[in-house]
PDB file of C-alpha atoms in Angstrom:
ATOM      1  CA  MET A1485       9.554  18.537 -19.426  1.00  0.00           C
ATOM      2  CA  ALA A1486       9.009  21.227 -16.792  1.00  0.00           C
ATOM      3  CA  ALA A1487      10.307  20.566 -13.302  1.00  0.00           C
ATOM      4  CA  VAL A1488       7.714  19.406 -10.770  1.00  0.00           C
ATOM      5  CA  THR A1489       7.588  21.280  -7.473  1.00  0.00           C
ATOM      6  CA  ASP A1490       8.547  19.129  -4.512  1.00  0.00           C
ATOM      7  CA  LEU A1491       5.696  19.658  -2.058  1.00  0.00           C
ATOM      8  CA  TYR A1492       7.009  17.092   0.418  1.00  0.00           C
ATOM      9  CA  PRO A1493      10.790  17.308   0.936  1.00  0.00           C
ATOM     10  CA  THR A1494      12.315  14.258   2.616  1.00  0.00           C
ATOM     11  CA  ARG A1495      15.585  12.359   3.094  1.00  0.00           C
ATOM     12  CA  GLY A1496      17.403  15.544   4.091  1.00  0.00           C
ATOM     13  CA  THR A1497      19.643  16.461   6.994  1.00  0.00           C
ATOM     14  CA  HIS A1498      16.792  16.743   9.500  1.00  0.00           C
ATOM     15  CA  GLU A1499      13.434  15.092  10.064  1.00  0.00           C
ATOM     16  CA  VAL A1500      10.631  17.577   9.335  1.00  0.00           C
ATOM     17  CA  ALA A1501       6.867  17.272   9.886  1.00  0.00           C
ATOM     18  CA  VAL A1502       4.637  19.383   7.616  1.00  0.00           C
ATOM     19  CA  PRO A1503       0.838  19.518   7.175  1.00  0.00           C
ATOM     20  CA  ARG A1504      -0.662  17.608   4.271  1.00  0.00           C
ATOM     21  CA  ARG A1505      -1.134  19.834   1.209  1.00  0.00           C
ATOM     22  CA  ASP A1506      -3.505  17.574  -0.740  1.00  0.00           C
ATOM     23  CA  PRO A1507      -7.111  16.398  -0.352  1.00  0.00           C
ATOM     24  CA  VAL A1508      -7.810  13.021   1.192  1.00  0.00           C
ATOM     25  CA  VAL A1509     -10.960  12.320  -0.822  1.00  0.00           C
ATOM     26  CA  TRP A1510     -10.272  14.133  -4.062  1.00  0.00           C
ATOM     27  CA  PRO A1511     -12.696  16.564  -5.759  1.00  0.00           C
ATOM     28  CA  GLY A1512     -14.920  14.695  -8.138  1.00  0.00           C
ATOM     29  CA  SER A1513     -15.627  11.934  -5.630  1.00  0.00           C
ATOM     30  CA  ALA A1514     -19.130  11.221  -4.411  1.00  0.00           C
ATOM     31  CA  PRO A1515     -20.909   8.671  -2.239  1.00  0.00           C
ATOM     32  CA  ALA A1516     -22.855   5.961  -4.012  1.00  0.00           C
ATOM     33  CA  SER A1517     -26.129   7.699  -3.124  1.00  0.00           C
ATOM     34  CA  GLY A1518     -25.001  10.842  -4.927  1.00  0.00           C
ATOM     35  CA  ALA A1519     -25.468  12.944  -1.778  1.00  0.00           C
ATOM     36  CA  GLY A1520     -22.520  15.255  -1.228  1.00  0.00           C
ATOM     37  CA  ILE A1521     -20.745  15.446   2.120  1.00  0.00           C
ATOM     38  CA  GLY A1522     -18.595  18.488   1.460  1.00  0.00           C
ATOM     39  CA  ILE A1523     -15.787  16.740  -0.403  1.00  0.00           C
ATOM     40  CA  GLY A1524     -16.909  17.083  -3.989  1.00  0.00           C
ATOM     41  CA  THR A1525     -19.307  15.245  -6.267  1.00  0.00           C
ATOM     42  CA  GLY A1526     -19.126  13.545  -9.606  1.00  0.00           C
ATOM     43  CA  THR A1527     -17.530  10.095  -9.234  1.00  0.00           C
ATOM     44  CA  PRO A1528     -20.028   7.436  -8.142  1.00  0.00           C
ATOM     45  CA  GLY A1529     -18.871   4.298  -6.402  1.00  0.00           C
ATOM     46  CA  PRO A1530     -19.651   1.681  -3.780  1.00  0.00           C
ATOM     47  CA  ILE A1531     -18.705   3.779  -0.726  1.00  0.00           C
ATOM     48  CA  ASP A1532     -21.592   5.485   1.079  1.00  0.00           C
ATOM     49  CA  ALA A1533     -21.470   8.950   2.632  1.00  0.00           C
ATOM     50  CA  ALA A1534     -20.553   7.711   6.106  1.00  0.00           C
ATOM     51  CA  GLY A1535     -17.747   5.570   4.697  1.00  0.00           C
ATOM     52  CA  LEU A1536     -16.228   8.456   2.766  1.00  0.00           C
ATOM     53  CA  ALA A1537     -16.483  10.743   5.786  1.00  0.00           C
ATOM     54  CA  GLY A1538     -14.725   8.149   7.923  1.00  0.00           C
ATOM     55  CA  TYR A1539     -11.991   7.706   5.338  1.00  0.00           C
ATOM     56  CA  GLU A1540     -11.529  11.484   5.178  1.00  0.00           C
ATOM     57  CA  ARG A1541     -11.250  11.697   8.969  1.00  0.00           C
ATOM     58  CA  ASP A1542      -9.221   8.577   9.799  1.00  0.00           C
ATOM     59  CA  GLY A1543      -7.383   7.779   6.563  1.00  0.00           C
ATOM     60  CA  PHE A1544      -8.798   4.268   6.280  1.00  0.00           C
ATOM     61  CA  LEU A1545     -11.940   2.306   5.536  1.00  0.00           C
ATOM     62  CA  THR A1546     -12.735  -1.310   6.413  1.00  0.00           C
ATOM     63  CA  VAL A1547     -15.072  -3.482   4.349  1.00  0.00           C
ATOM     64  CA  ASP A1548     -16.175  -6.756   5.926  1.00  0.00           C
ATOM     65  CA  GLU A1549     -16.885  -9.697   3.615  1.00  0.00           C
ATOM     66  CA  MET A1550     -15.995  -7.818   0.440  1.00  0.00           C
ATOM     67  CA  LEU A1551     -15.233 -11.187  -1.148  1.00  0.00           C
ATOM     68  CA  ALA A1552     -17.335 -14.312  -0.713  1.00  0.00           C
ATOM     69  CA  PRO A1553     -15.748 -17.519   0.624  1.00  0.00           C
ATOM     70  CA  ASP A1554     -15.727 -19.176  -2.800  1.00  0.00           C
ATOM     71  CA  GLU A1555     -13.904 -16.167  -4.267  1.00  0.00           C
ATOM     72  CA  VAL A1556     -11.321 -16.303  -1.489  1.00  0.00           C
ATOM     73  CA  GLN A1557     -10.836 -20.009  -2.149  1.00  0.00           C
ATOM     74  CA  VAL A1558      -9.949 -19.306  -5.791  1.00  0.00           C
ATOM     75  CA  LEU A1559      -7.450 -16.623  -4.795  1.00  0.00           C
ATOM     76  CA  ARG A1560      -5.893 -18.815  -2.087  1.00  0.00           C
ATOM     77  CA  ALA A1561      -5.436 -21.653  -4.573  1.00  0.00           C
ATOM     78  CA  GLU A1562      -3.741 -19.271  -6.994  1.00  0.00           C
ATOM     79  CA  LEU A1563      -1.511 -17.922  -4.230  1.00  0.00           C
ATOM     80  CA  ASP A1564      -0.480 -21.463  -3.289  1.00  0.00           C
ATOM     81  CA  ARG A1565       0.278 -22.208  -6.933  1.00  0.00           C
ATOM     82  CA  LEU A1566       2.446 -19.118  -7.288  1.00  0.00           C
ATOM     83  CA  ILE A1567       4.586 -19.616  -4.194  1.00  0.00           C
ATOM     84  CA  ALA A1568       5.110 -23.291  -5.076  1.00  0.00           C
ATOM     85  CA  ASP A1569       6.278 -22.464  -8.610  1.00  0.00           C
ATOM     86  CA  PRO A1570      10.096 -22.581  -8.856  1.00  0.00           C
ATOM     87  CA  ALA A1571       9.997 -20.041 -11.689  1.00  0.00           C
ATOM     88  CA  VAL A1572       8.176 -17.539  -9.472  1.00  0.00           C
ATOM     89  CA  ARG A1573      10.580 -18.139  -6.567  1.00  0.00           C
ATOM     90  CA  ALA A1574      13.544 -17.523  -8.910  1.00  0.00           C
ATOM     91  CA  ASP A1575      12.001 -14.330 -10.323  1.00  0.00           C
ATOM     92  CA  GLU A1576      13.325 -11.010  -8.996  1.00  0.00           C
ATOM     93  CA  ARG A1577       9.724 -10.105  -8.170  1.00  0.00           C
ATOM     94  CA  ALA A1578       9.690 -12.701  -5.375  1.00  0.00           C
ATOM     95  CA  VAL A1579      11.032 -11.772  -1.929  1.00  0.00           C
ATOM     96  CA  VAL A1580      12.199 -14.672   0.253  1.00  0.00           C
ATOM     97  CA  GLU A1581      12.478 -14.730   4.056  1.00  0.00           C
ATOM     98  CA  PRO A1582      16.221 -14.781   4.854  1.00  0.00           C
ATOM     99  CA  HIS A1583      15.992 -17.371   7.640  1.00  0.00           C
ATOM    100  CA  SER A1584      13.228 -19.786   6.638  1.00  0.00           C
ATOM    101  CA  GLN A1585      13.631 -19.278   2.874  1.00  0.00           C
ATOM    102  CA  ASP A1586       9.829 -19.096   2.612  1.00  0.00           C
ATOM    103  CA  VAL A1587       8.391 -16.746   0.005  1.00  0.00           C
ATOM    104  CA  ARG A1588       7.415 -13.533   1.771  1.00  0.00           C
ATOM    105  CA  SER A1589       6.058 -11.435  -1.128  1.00  0.00           C
ATOM    106  CA  VAL A1590       5.455 -11.670  -4.848  1.00  0.00           C
ATOM    107  CA  PHE A1591       5.329  -8.324  -6.627  1.00  0.00           C
ATOM    108  CA  GLU A1592       3.474  -7.349  -9.798  1.00  0.00           C
ATOM    109  CA  VAL A1593       1.121 -10.225  -9.109  1.00  0.00           C
ATOM    110  CA  HIS A1594      -1.590  -8.756 -11.362  1.00  0.00           C
ATOM    111  CA  ARG A1595       0.787  -9.206 -14.313  1.00  0.00           C
ATOM    112  CA  ILE A1596       1.966 -12.671 -13.311  1.00  0.00           C
ATOM    113  CA  SER A1597      -1.545 -14.037 -12.696  1.00  0.00           C
ATOM    114  CA  GLU A1598      -4.808 -13.510 -14.574  1.00  0.00           C
ATOM    115  CA  VAL A1599      -6.671 -14.513 -11.403  1.00  0.00           C
ATOM    116  CA  PHE A1600      -5.244 -11.504  -9.561  1.00  0.00           C
ATOM    117  CA  ALA A1601      -5.616  -9.318 -12.673  1.00  0.00           C
ATOM    118  CA  ARG A1602      -9.373  -9.974 -12.554  1.00  0.00           C
ATOM    119  CA  LEU A1603      -9.407  -8.938  -8.900  1.00  0.00           C
ATOM    120  CA  VAL A1604      -7.784  -5.606  -9.800  1.00  0.00           C
ATOM    121  CA  ARG A1605     -10.502  -4.980 -12.412  1.00  0.00           C
ATOM    122  CA  ASP A1606     -13.341  -5.990 -10.080  1.00  0.00           C
ATOM    123  CA  PRO A1607     -15.738  -3.001  -9.669  1.00  0.00           C
ATOM    124  CA  ARG A1608     -15.802  -3.571  -5.905  1.00  0.00           C
ATOM    125  CA  VAL A1609     -12.057  -2.950  -5.899  1.00  0.00           C
ATOM    126  CA  VAL A1610     -11.239  -0.448  -8.632  1.00  0.00           C
ATOM    127  CA  GLY A1611     -14.566   1.334  -8.125  1.00  0.00           C
ATOM    128  CA  ARG A1612     -13.629   2.350  -4.594  1.00  0.00           C
ATOM    129  CA  ALA A1613     -10.210   3.555  -5.792  1.00  0.00           C
ATOM    130  CA  ARG A1614     -11.758   5.753  -8.495  1.00  0.00           C
ATOM    131  CA  GLN A1615     -14.246   7.115  -5.987  1.00  0.00           C
ATOM    132  CA  ILE A1616     -11.607   8.098  -3.424  1.00  0.00           C
ATOM    133  CA  LEU A1617      -9.153   9.532  -5.965  1.00  0.00           C
ATOM    134  CA  GLY A1618     -11.730  11.247  -8.180  1.00  0.00           C
ATOM    135  CA  SER A1619     -10.301   9.984 -11.477  1.00  0.00           C
ATOM    136  CA  ASP A1620      -9.321   6.961 -13.483  1.00  0.00           C
ATOM    137  CA  VAL A1621      -6.554   4.968 -11.835  1.00  0.00           C
ATOM    138  CA  TYR A1622      -3.685   2.665 -12.697  1.00  0.00           C
ATOM    139  CA  VAL A1623      -1.824   0.102 -10.581  1.00  0.00           C
ATOM    140  CA  HIS A1624       1.312   1.621  -9.108  1.00  0.00           C
ATOM    141  CA  GLN A1625       2.173  -1.608  -7.294  1.00  0.00           C
ATOM    142  CA  SER A1626       0.624  -4.987  -6.536  1.00  0.00           C
ATOM    143  CA  ARG A1627       1.845  -7.865  -4.445  1.00  0.00           C
ATOM    144  CA  VAL A1628       0.794 -10.799  -2.343  1.00  0.00           C
ATOM    145  CA  ASN A1629       2.210 -10.721   1.163  1.00  0.00           C
ATOM    146  CA  VAL A1630       2.629 -14.229   2.517  1.00  0.00           C
ATOM    147  CA  LYS A1631       3.415 -13.899   6.202  1.00  0.00           C
ATOM    148  CA  PRO A1632       4.102 -17.523   7.107  1.00  0.00           C
ATOM    149  CA  GLY A1633       3.988 -18.601  10.727  1.00  0.00           C
ATOM    150  CA  PHE A1634       6.872 -19.221  13.097  1.00  0.00           C
ATOM    151  CA  GLY A1635       8.896 -16.089  12.591  1.00  0.00           C
ATOM    152  CA  ALA A1636       7.893 -14.154   9.480  1.00  0.00           C
ATOM    153  CA  SER A1637       9.243 -10.658   9.981  1.00  0.00           C
ATOM    154  CA  GLY A1638       7.044  -7.581  10.132  1.00  0.00           C
ATOM    155  CA  PHE A1639       7.154  -4.192   8.443  1.00  0.00           C
ATOM    156  CA  TYR A1640       8.401  -1.297  10.571  1.00  0.00           C
ATOM    157  CA  TRP A1641       6.421   1.950  10.934  1.00  0.00           C
ATOM    158  CA  HIS A1642       6.429   4.011   7.746  1.00  0.00           C
ATOM    159  CA  SER A1643       4.382   6.123   5.368  1.00  0.00           C
ATOM    160  CA  ASP A1644       4.144   4.536   1.921  1.00  0.00           C
ATOM    161  CA  PHE A1645       3.943   7.956   0.311  1.00  0.00           C
ATOM    162  CA  GLU A1646       7.287   8.970   1.785  1.00  0.00           C
ATOM    163  CA  THR A1647       8.907   6.086  -0.107  1.00  0.00           C
ATOM    164  CA  TRP A1648       6.817   6.427  -3.258  1.00  0.00           C
ATOM    165  CA  HIS A1649       7.574  10.159  -3.380  1.00  0.00           C
ATOM    166  CA  ALA A1650      11.268   9.856  -2.572  1.00  0.00           C
ATOM    167  CA  GLU A1651      12.092   6.758  -4.624  1.00  0.00           C
ATOM    168  CA  ASP A1652       9.354   6.468  -7.289  1.00  0.00           C
ATOM    169  CA  GLY A1653       8.572  10.126  -7.981  1.00  0.00           C
ATOM    170  CA  LEU A1654       4.867  10.287  -7.133  1.00  0.00           C
ATOM    171  CA  PRO A1655       4.273  14.070  -6.855  1.00  0.00           C
ATOM    172  CA  ARG A1656       1.038  14.253  -4.817  1.00  0.00           C
ATOM    173  CA  MET A1657      -0.861  12.288  -2.186  1.00  0.00           C
ATOM    174  CA  ARG A1658      -3.376  10.911  -4.672  1.00  0.00           C
ATOM    175  CA  THR A1659      -2.832   7.198  -4.086  1.00  0.00           C
ATOM    176  CA  VAL A1660      -4.808   4.596  -2.150  1.00  0.00           C
ATOM    177  CA  SER A1661      -3.962   1.050  -1.082  1.00  0.00           C
ATOM    178  CA  VAL A1662      -6.199  -1.900  -0.357  1.00  0.00           C
ATOM    179  CA  SER A1663      -5.179  -4.944   1.656  1.00  0.00           C
ATOM    180  CA  ILE A1664      -7.528  -7.894   1.093  1.00  0.00           C
ATOM    181  CA  ALA A1665      -7.300 -10.766   3.550  1.00  0.00           C
ATOM    182  CA  LEU A1666      -6.814 -14.224   2.047  1.00  0.00           C
ATOM    183  CA  THR A1667      -6.460 -15.794   5.490  1.00  0.00           C
ATOM    184  CA  GLU A1668      -7.924 -14.676   8.791  1.00  0.00           C
ATOM    185  CA  ASN A1669      -6.080 -11.642  10.139  1.00  0.00           C
ATOM    186  CA  LEU A1670      -5.782 -12.109  13.904  1.00  0.00           C
ATOM    187  CA  ASP A1671      -4.577  -9.823  16.650  1.00  0.00           C
ATOM    188  CA  THR A1672      -1.696 -12.263  17.162  1.00  0.00           C
ATOM    189  CA  ASN A1673      -0.354 -13.034  13.663  1.00  0.00           C
ATOM    190  CA  GLY A1674       1.211  -9.751  12.611  1.00  0.00           C
ATOM    191  CA  SER A1675      -1.816  -7.814  11.401  1.00  0.00           C
ATOM    192  CA  LEU A1676      -1.802  -4.261  10.049  1.00  0.00           C
ATOM    193  CA  MET A1677      -1.584  -1.350  12.500  1.00  0.00           C
ATOM    194  CA  ILE A1678      -2.435   2.249  11.530  1.00  0.00           C
ATOM    195  CA  MET A1679      -2.326   5.516  13.460  1.00  0.00           C
ATOM    196  CA  PRO A1680      -5.767   7.059  12.681  1.00  0.00           C
ATOM    197  CA  GLY A1681      -5.453  10.641  11.456  1.00  0.00           C
ATOM    198  CA  SER A1682      -1.714  10.402  10.847  1.00  0.00           C
ATOM    199  CA  HIS A1683      -2.375  10.870   7.119  1.00  0.00           C
ATOM    200  CA  ARG A1684      -2.826  14.594   7.835  1.00  0.00           C
ATOM    201  CA  THR A1685       0.888  15.087   8.587  1.00  0.00           C
ATOM    202  CA  PHE A1686       3.769  14.351   6.237  1.00  0.00           C
ATOM    203  CA  LEU A1687       6.907  13.270   8.036  1.00  0.00           C
ATOM    204  CA  GLY A1688       9.983  14.011   5.969  1.00  0.00           C
ATOM    205  CA  CYS A1689      12.630  11.563   7.166  1.00  0.00           C
ATOM    206  CA  ALA A1690      16.311  12.236   7.714  1.00  0.00           C
ATOM    207  CA  GLY A1691      19.057  10.430   5.835  1.00  0.00           C
ATOM    208  CA  VAL A1692      20.201   9.654   2.312  1.00  0.00           C
ATOM    209  CA  THR A1693      18.687   6.997   0.036  1.00  0.00           C
ATOM    210  CA  PRO A1694      21.292   4.358  -0.857  1.00  0.00           C
ATOM    211  CA  ARG A1695      21.560   3.255  -4.466  1.00  0.00           C
ATOM    212  CA  ASP A1696      19.352   0.237  -5.192  1.00  0.00           C
ATOM    213  CA  ASN A1697      17.778   0.680  -1.782  1.00  0.00           C
ATOM    214  CA  TYR A1698      14.775  -1.411  -2.843  1.00  0.00           C
ATOM    215  CA  LYS A1699      16.856  -4.608  -2.674  1.00  0.00           C
ATOM    216  CA  ARG A1700      17.141  -4.177   1.090  1.00  0.00           C
ATOM    217  CA  SER A1701      13.943  -2.257   1.852  1.00  0.00           C
ATOM    218  CA  LEU A1702      11.687  -4.999   0.445  1.00  0.00           C
ATOM    219  CA  ARG A1703      13.028  -7.218   3.236  1.00  0.00           C
ATOM    220  CA  MET A1704      13.683  -4.659   5.980  1.00  0.00           C
ATOM    221  CA  GLN A1705      13.072  -0.943   5.598  1.00  0.00           C
ATOM    222  CA  GLU A1706      15.700   1.412   6.995  1.00  0.00           C
ATOM    223  CA  ALA A1707      15.847   4.494   4.742  1.00  0.00           C
ATOM    224  CA  GLY A1708      12.635   6.470   5.121  1.00  0.00           C
ATOM    225  CA  THR A1709      11.803   5.296   8.638  1.00  0.00           C
ATOM    226  CA  PRO A1710      10.775   7.868  11.250  1.00  0.00           C
ATOM    227  CA  SER A1711      12.607   8.511  14.498  1.00  0.00           C
ATOM    228  CA  ASP A1712      11.362   7.018  17.744  1.00  0.00           C
ATOM    229  CA  SER A1713      10.485  10.472  19.042  1.00  0.00           C
ATOM    230  CA  ALA A1714       8.395  11.312  15.966  1.00  0.00           C
ATOM    231  CA  LEU A1715       6.574   7.982  16.168  1.00  0.00           C
ATOM    232  CA  ALA A1716       5.915   8.460  19.878  1.00  0.00           C
ATOM    233  CA  ALA A1717       4.452  11.908  19.206  1.00  0.00           C
ATOM    234  CA  LEU A1718       2.196  10.625  16.390  1.00  0.00           C
ATOM    235  CA  ALA A1719       1.034   7.637  18.454  1.00  0.00           C
ATOM    236  CA  GLY A1720       0.378   9.873  21.450  1.00  0.00           C
ATOM    237  CA  ARG A1721      -1.729  12.203  19.312  1.00  0.00           C
ATOM    238  CA  HIS A1722      -3.598   9.620  17.224  1.00  0.00           C
ATOM    239  CA  GLY A1723      -3.413   6.248  18.958  1.00  0.00           C
ATOM    240  CA  ILE A1724      -2.955   2.948  17.136  1.00  0.00           C
ATOM    241  CA  ARG A1725      -5.652   0.826  15.502  1.00  0.00           C
ATOM    242  CA  LEU A1726      -5.099  -2.909  14.879  1.00  0.00           C
ATOM    243  CA  PHE A1727      -6.962  -4.410  11.919  1.00  0.00           C
ATOM    244  CA  THR A1728      -8.293  -7.938  12.150  1.00  0.00           C
ATOM    245  CA  GLY A1729     -10.858  -9.700  10.034  1.00  0.00           C
ATOM    246  CA  ALA A1730     -11.975 -12.830   8.291  1.00  0.00           C
ATOM    247  CA  ALA A1731     -10.676 -13.907   4.918  1.00  0.00           C
ATOM    248  CA  GLY A1732     -12.400 -11.783   2.278  1.00  0.00           C
ATOM    249  CA  SER A1733     -12.385  -8.585   4.349  1.00  0.00           C
ATOM    250  CA  ALA A1734     -10.547  -5.509   3.065  1.00  0.00           C
ATOM    251  CA  THR A1735      -8.864  -2.431   4.493  1.00  0.00           C
ATOM    252  CA  TRP A1736      -8.447   0.659   2.333  1.00  0.00           C
ATOM    253  CA  PHE A1737      -5.915   3.199   3.542  1.00  0.00           C
ATOM    254  CA  ASP A1738      -4.467   6.499   2.428  1.00  0.00           C
ATOM    255  CA  CYS A1739      -0.922   6.567   1.073  1.00  0.00           C
ATOM    256  CA  ASN A1740       0.305   8.809   3.906  1.00  0.00           C
ATOM    257  CA  CYS A1741      -1.021   6.786   6.859  1.00  0.00           C
ATOM    258  CA  MET A1742       1.659   5.853   9.347  1.00  0.00           C
ATOM    259  CA  HIS A1743       1.395   2.078   9.539  1.00  0.00           C
ATOM    260  CA  GLY A1744       3.317  -1.116  10.182  1.00  0.00           C
ATOM    261  CA  SER A1745       2.961  -4.690  11.363  1.00  0.00           C
ATOM    262  CA  GLY A1746       4.702  -6.964  13.817  1.00  0.00           C
ATOM    263  CA  ASP A1747       6.400 -10.314  13.347  1.00  0.00           C
ATOM    264  CA  ASN A1748       4.251 -13.412  13.054  1.00  0.00           C
ATOM    265  CA  ILE A1749       5.483 -15.929  15.612  1.00  0.00           C
ATOM    266  CA  THR A1750       2.217 -17.902  15.650  1.00  0.00           C
ATOM    267  CA  PRO A1751       1.612 -21.078  13.622  1.00  0.00           C
ATOM    268  CA  PHE A1752      -1.098 -19.239  11.658  1.00  0.00           C
ATOM    269  CA  PRO A1753      -0.065 -17.612   8.358  1.00  0.00           C
ATOM    270  CA  ARG A1754      -1.355 -14.184   7.400  1.00  0.00           C
ATOM    271  CA  SER A1755      -1.681 -13.851   3.634  1.00  0.00           C
ATOM    272  CA  ASN A1756      -3.054 -10.699   2.012  1.00  0.00           C
ATOM    273  CA  VAL A1757      -3.157  -9.303  -1.499  1.00  0.00           C
ATOM    274  CA  PHE A1758      -2.059  -5.682  -1.586  1.00  0.00           C
ATOM    275  CA  ILE A1759      -2.985  -3.357  -4.481  1.00  0.00           C
ATOM    276  CA  VAL A1760      -1.878   0.270  -4.826  1.00  0.00           C
ATOM    277  CA  PHE A1761      -3.976   2.483  -7.096  1.00  0.00           C
ATOM    278  CA  ASN A1762      -2.640   5.854  -8.236  1.00  0.00           C
ATOM    279  CA  SER A1763      -4.542   8.564 -10.088  1.00  0.00           C
ATOM    280  CA  VAL A1764      -3.774   8.905 -13.799  1.00  0.00           C
ATOM    281  CA  GLU A1765      -3.470  12.625 -12.979  1.00  0.00           C
ATOM    282  CA  ASN A1766      -0.598  11.914 -10.557  1.00  0.00           C
ATOM    283  CA  THR A1767       1.769   9.853 -12.689  1.00  0.00           C
ATOM    284  CA  ALA A1768       5.328   9.297 -11.540  1.00  0.00           C
ATOM    285  CA  VAL A1769       8.154  11.671 -12.471  1.00  0.00           C
ATOM    286  CA  GLU A1770      11.817  11.285 -11.552  1.00  0.00           C
ATOM    287  CA  PRO A1771      12.466  10.351  -7.900  1.00  0.00           C
ATOM    288  CA  PHE A1772      12.513  13.304  -5.519  1.00  0.00           C
ATOM    289  CA  ALA A1773      15.121  11.878  -3.128  1.00  0.00           C
ATOM    290  CA  ALA A1774      16.847   8.867  -4.661  1.00  0.00           C
ATOM    291  CA  PRO A1775      19.704   8.442  -7.132  1.00  0.00           C
ATOM    292  CA  SER A1776      17.622   6.393  -9.589  1.00  0.00           C
ATOM    293  CA  ARG A1777      14.175   4.927 -10.197  1.00  0.00           C
ATOM    294  CA  ARG A1778      13.137   1.664  -8.611  1.00  0.00           C
ATOM    295  CA  PRO A1779      12.270  -1.177 -11.011  1.00  0.00           C
ATOM    296  CA  ASP A1780       8.873  -1.069 -12.684  1.00  0.00           C
ATOM    297  CA  PHE A1781       7.624  -4.093 -10.736  1.00  0.00           C
ATOM    298  CA  VAL A1782       7.979  -2.040  -7.531  1.00  0.00           C
ATOM    299  CA  GLY A1783       6.894   1.369  -8.882  1.00  0.00           C
ATOM    300  CA  ALA A1784       5.070   1.153 -12.209  1.00  0.00           C
ATOM    301  CA  ARG A1785       5.888   3.332 -15.204  1.00  0.00           C
ATOM    302  CA  ASP A1786       2.987   1.972 -17.230  1.00  0.00           C
ATOM    303  CA  PHE A1787       0.166   4.438 -16.515  1.00  0.00           C
ATOM    304  CA  THR A1788      -2.547   2.661 -18.504  1.00  0.00           C
ATOM    305  CA  PRO A1789      -5.870   3.056 -16.654  1.00  0.00           C
ATOM    306  CA  VAL A1790      -7.468  -0.039 -15.199  1.00  0.00           C
ATOM    307  CA  GLY A1791     -10.208  -1.085 -17.616  1.00  0.00           C
TER     308      GLY A1791
END
């Protein structure tokens, strides 16, 4: 197999910021109306022209009330069942809070649960992914994030693509994530923060990837985190947007957005299902800056398109 050019070097001696070299909304995408907005046509979907333009500009898109309350109730019940199941807790796909011993995340949830598998196949979900990426898609990663109250730790500032490129071998920025709220996301319970427009700059981080880094990074990310000075510069240029919303709302965001979330010290849990769609034209190769691949439940090697 021919070597794949590394367009986004990272984990070297120095931190380096370079302009994005890929589209945000990929050619072939089109608003649901069929009216072009200068970013290609051909892939219909639920997003209108204004929504696609906003996603192109900011790197994210919010959808209020994407799921109805009865649909959320079904997903919440399934989430409760999963985190109460001793077999799930004992599975390597479950991540447990070190202090409280509460389940923090369950990975590959669309394979563990048919309820979440149906959500992945829902046209409101996969349709938006196909529209943004301009192709069929597969699930690179799925998980439920259960951010229980009274001290659940946050996720430090990072670009998902930096990790997925370095440690999973995704060649291009042709990946989109959706975070769907299963509980109300408040401004006080550790909600998602994004720097709007930061998806236009790739920040190659300094440092070497330790072997089996995923075992630590799923709890607290260290390798692949930007310097304080780089974060201050990005925040000064772009600002920070905090995402709140009722259960059933969704936030779509580009793989290269600089984002993070704070600890949840409130009594109110913040539970979201998180699905990462990658283009079938951007399948993973060998890692670009890690000694070995991460496990399939973190970075999929099954590239079967979502049906």
